[in-house]
Amino acid sequence: MRELIIYIITFLVAYLFYFVFVLCRKSVLKKFPEGKEMRYLKIKYKVSVNEKNLKKIANRICLVNSFILATTVYIVCLFDNFILGLLISVIPLTLLILICYHILGMHYGKRGKNV
């Protein structure tokens, strides 16, 4: 039960942090299409971003990143030894990044490659 509470708190804190420092600031949001996440989606899935829908895709990437972070923290909390948990969580972290961004890229790929 403790791990589930940590998962929820981590997800909410990560999402709120991203929301306040990226989605609510227009100067940061304008630079968002040059970020690593968007570069990956542009190169791998040929996704292009409109100025009109930039906030929508930034919000979805925020949700994906919060999910990945919270799941990794949850996995680390499952182990009594913190160092062992960190070492073991590298594999699920990598898989989560690849799978979540693949799903996001496929979703936007089906919508005509125009976000």
Tab-separated table of C-alpha atoms in Angstrom:
chain	number	residue	atom	x	y	z
A	1	MET	CA	0.000	0.000	0.000
A	2	ARG	CA	2.902	2.324	0.820
A	3	GLU	CA	4.352	1.886	-2.671
A	4	LEU	CA	1.015	2.755	-4.302
A	5	ILE	CA	0.805	5.990	-2.329
A	6	ILE	CA	4.381	6.830	-3.336
A	7	TYR	CA	3.469	6.067	-6.958
A	8	ILE	CA	0.480	8.416	-6.924
A	9	ILE	CA	2.373	11.198	-5.148
A	10	THR	CA	5.331	10.885	-7.530
A	11	PHE	CA	3.044	10.988	-10.560
A	12	LEU	CA	1.198	14.071	-9.315
A	13	VAL	CA	4.357	15.947	-8.281
A	14	ALA	CA	6.070	15.202	-11.613
A	15	TYR	CA	2.997	16.243	-13.575
A	16	LEU	CA	2.500	19.452	-11.590
A	17	PHE	CA	6.201	20.304	-11.897
A	18	TYR	CA	6.067	19.827	-15.664
A	19	PHE	CA	2.775	21.737	-15.872
A	20	VAL	CA	4.058	24.757	-13.952
A	21	PHE	CA	7.499	24.983	-15.542
A	22	VAL	CA	6.673	23.996	-19.133
A	23	LEU	CA	2.995	24.224	-19.997
A	24	CYS	CA	2.266	27.497	-18.201
A	25	ARG	CA	5.329	29.341	-19.491
A	26	LYS	CA	4.976	30.524	-23.067
A	27	SER	CA	8.706	31.070	-23.570
A	28	VAL	CA	9.501	27.465	-22.632
A	29	LEU	CA	6.548	26.135	-24.596
A	30	LYS	CA	7.805	27.862	-27.759
A	31	LYS	CA	11.133	26.016	-27.417
A	32	PHE	CA	9.379	22.685	-26.839
A	33	PRO	CA	9.483	21.475	-30.487
A	34	GLU	CA	13.302	21.464	-30.297
A	35	GLY	CA	13.301	19.242	-27.194
A	36	LYS	CA	14.588	15.678	-27.114
A	37	GLU	CA	11.147	14.112	-26.926
A	38	MET	CA	9.866	15.974	-29.951
A	39	ARG	CA	13.068	15.346	-31.911
A	40	TYR	CA	12.629	11.618	-31.312
A	41	LEU	CA	8.995	11.734	-32.480
A	42	LYS	CA	9.932	13.839	-35.528
A	43	ILE	CA	12.792	11.577	-36.612
A	44	LYS	CA	11.273	8.189	-35.833
A	45	TYR	CA	7.577	8.787	-36.620
A	46	LYS	CA	7.712	11.871	-38.873
A	47	VAL	CA	5.451	13.828	-36.525
A	48	SER	CA	5.205	17.557	-37.168
A	49	VAL	CA	3.940	20.062	-34.637
A	50	ASN	CA	1.532	22.903	-35.349
A	51	GLU	CA	1.651	26.020	-33.233
A	52	LYS	CA	-2.046	25.457	-32.580
A	53	ASN	CA	-1.666	21.993	-31.052
A	54	LEU	CA	1.676	22.450	-29.315
A	55	LYS	CA	0.156	22.631	-25.844
A	56	LYS	CA	-1.822	19.419	-26.440
A	57	ILE	CA	1.208	17.332	-27.367
A	58	ALA	CA	3.255	18.922	-24.571
A	59	ASN	CA	0.562	17.859	-22.120
A	60	ARG	CA	0.587	14.285	-23.436
A	61	ILE	CA	4.353	14.097	-23.250
A	62	CYS	CA	4.078	15.439	-19.711
A	63	LEU	CA	1.694	12.620	-18.815
A	64	VAL	CA	3.983	10.020	-20.410
A	65	ASN	CA	7.052	11.355	-18.598
A	66	SER	CA	5.184	11.426	-15.279
A	67	PHE	CA	4.053	7.832	-15.800
A	68	ILE	CA	7.595	6.698	-16.619
A	69	LEU	CA	9.067	8.488	-13.606
A	70	ALA	CA	6.419	7.246	-11.169
A	71	THR	CA	6.718	3.657	-12.399
A	72	THR	CA	10.491	3.735	-12.024
A	73	VAL	CA	10.225	5.110	-8.490
A	74	TYR	CA	7.678	2.386	-7.707
A	75	ILE	CA	10.101	-0.298	-8.922
A	76	VAL	CA	12.931	1.151	-6.819
A	77	CYS	CA	10.663	1.146	-3.739
A	78	LEU	CA	9.928	-2.565	-4.156
A	79	PHE	CA	13.497	-3.462	-3.153
A	80	ASP	CA	14.896	-3.196	0.364
A	81	ASN	CA	18.346	-2.374	-0.939
A	82	PHE	CA	18.234	1.057	-2.612
A	83	ILE	CA	21.311	0.495	-4.785
A	84	LEU	CA	19.975	-2.855	-6.022
A	85	GLY	CA	16.633	-1.230	-6.817
A	86	LEU	CA	18.348	1.504	-8.819
A	87	LEU	CA	20.414	-1.003	-10.773
A	88	ILE	CA	17.446	-3.221	-11.555
A	89	SER	CA	15.162	-0.303	-12.471
A	90	VAL	CA	17.399	0.748	-15.390
A	91	ILE	CA	15.985	-2.021	-17.609
A	92	PRO	CA	12.283	-1.221	-16.992
A	93	LEU	CA	13.062	2.502	-17.334
A	94	THR	CA	14.562	1.972	-20.771
A	95	LEU	CA	11.706	-0.290	-21.833
A	96	LEU	CA	9.082	2.160	-20.569
A	97	ILE	CA	10.648	5.033	-22.486
A	98	LEU	CA	10.766	3.040	-25.704
A	99	ILE	CA	7.268	1.572	-25.348
A	100	CYS	CA	5.499	4.759	-24.225
A	101	TYR	CA	7.049	6.937	-26.901
A	102	HIS	CA	6.355	4.248	-29.497
A	103	ILE	CA	2.671	4.258	-28.539
A	104	LEU	CA	2.607	8.065	-28.599
A	105	GLY	CA	4.352	8.151	-31.977
A	106	MET	CA	2.026	5.527	-33.446
A	107	HIS	CA	-0.974	7.479	-32.151
A	108	TYR	CA	0.136	10.643	-33.901
A	109	GLY	CA	1.262	8.659	-36.936
A	110	LYS	CA	-2.289	7.359	-37.401
A	111	ARG	CA	-3.632	10.912	-37.201
A	112	GLY	CA	-1.867	11.920	-40.384
A	113	LYS	CA	1.539	12.714	-38.869
A	114	ASN	CA	0.316	16.177	-38.039
A	115	VAL	CA	-0.163	16.865	-34.356
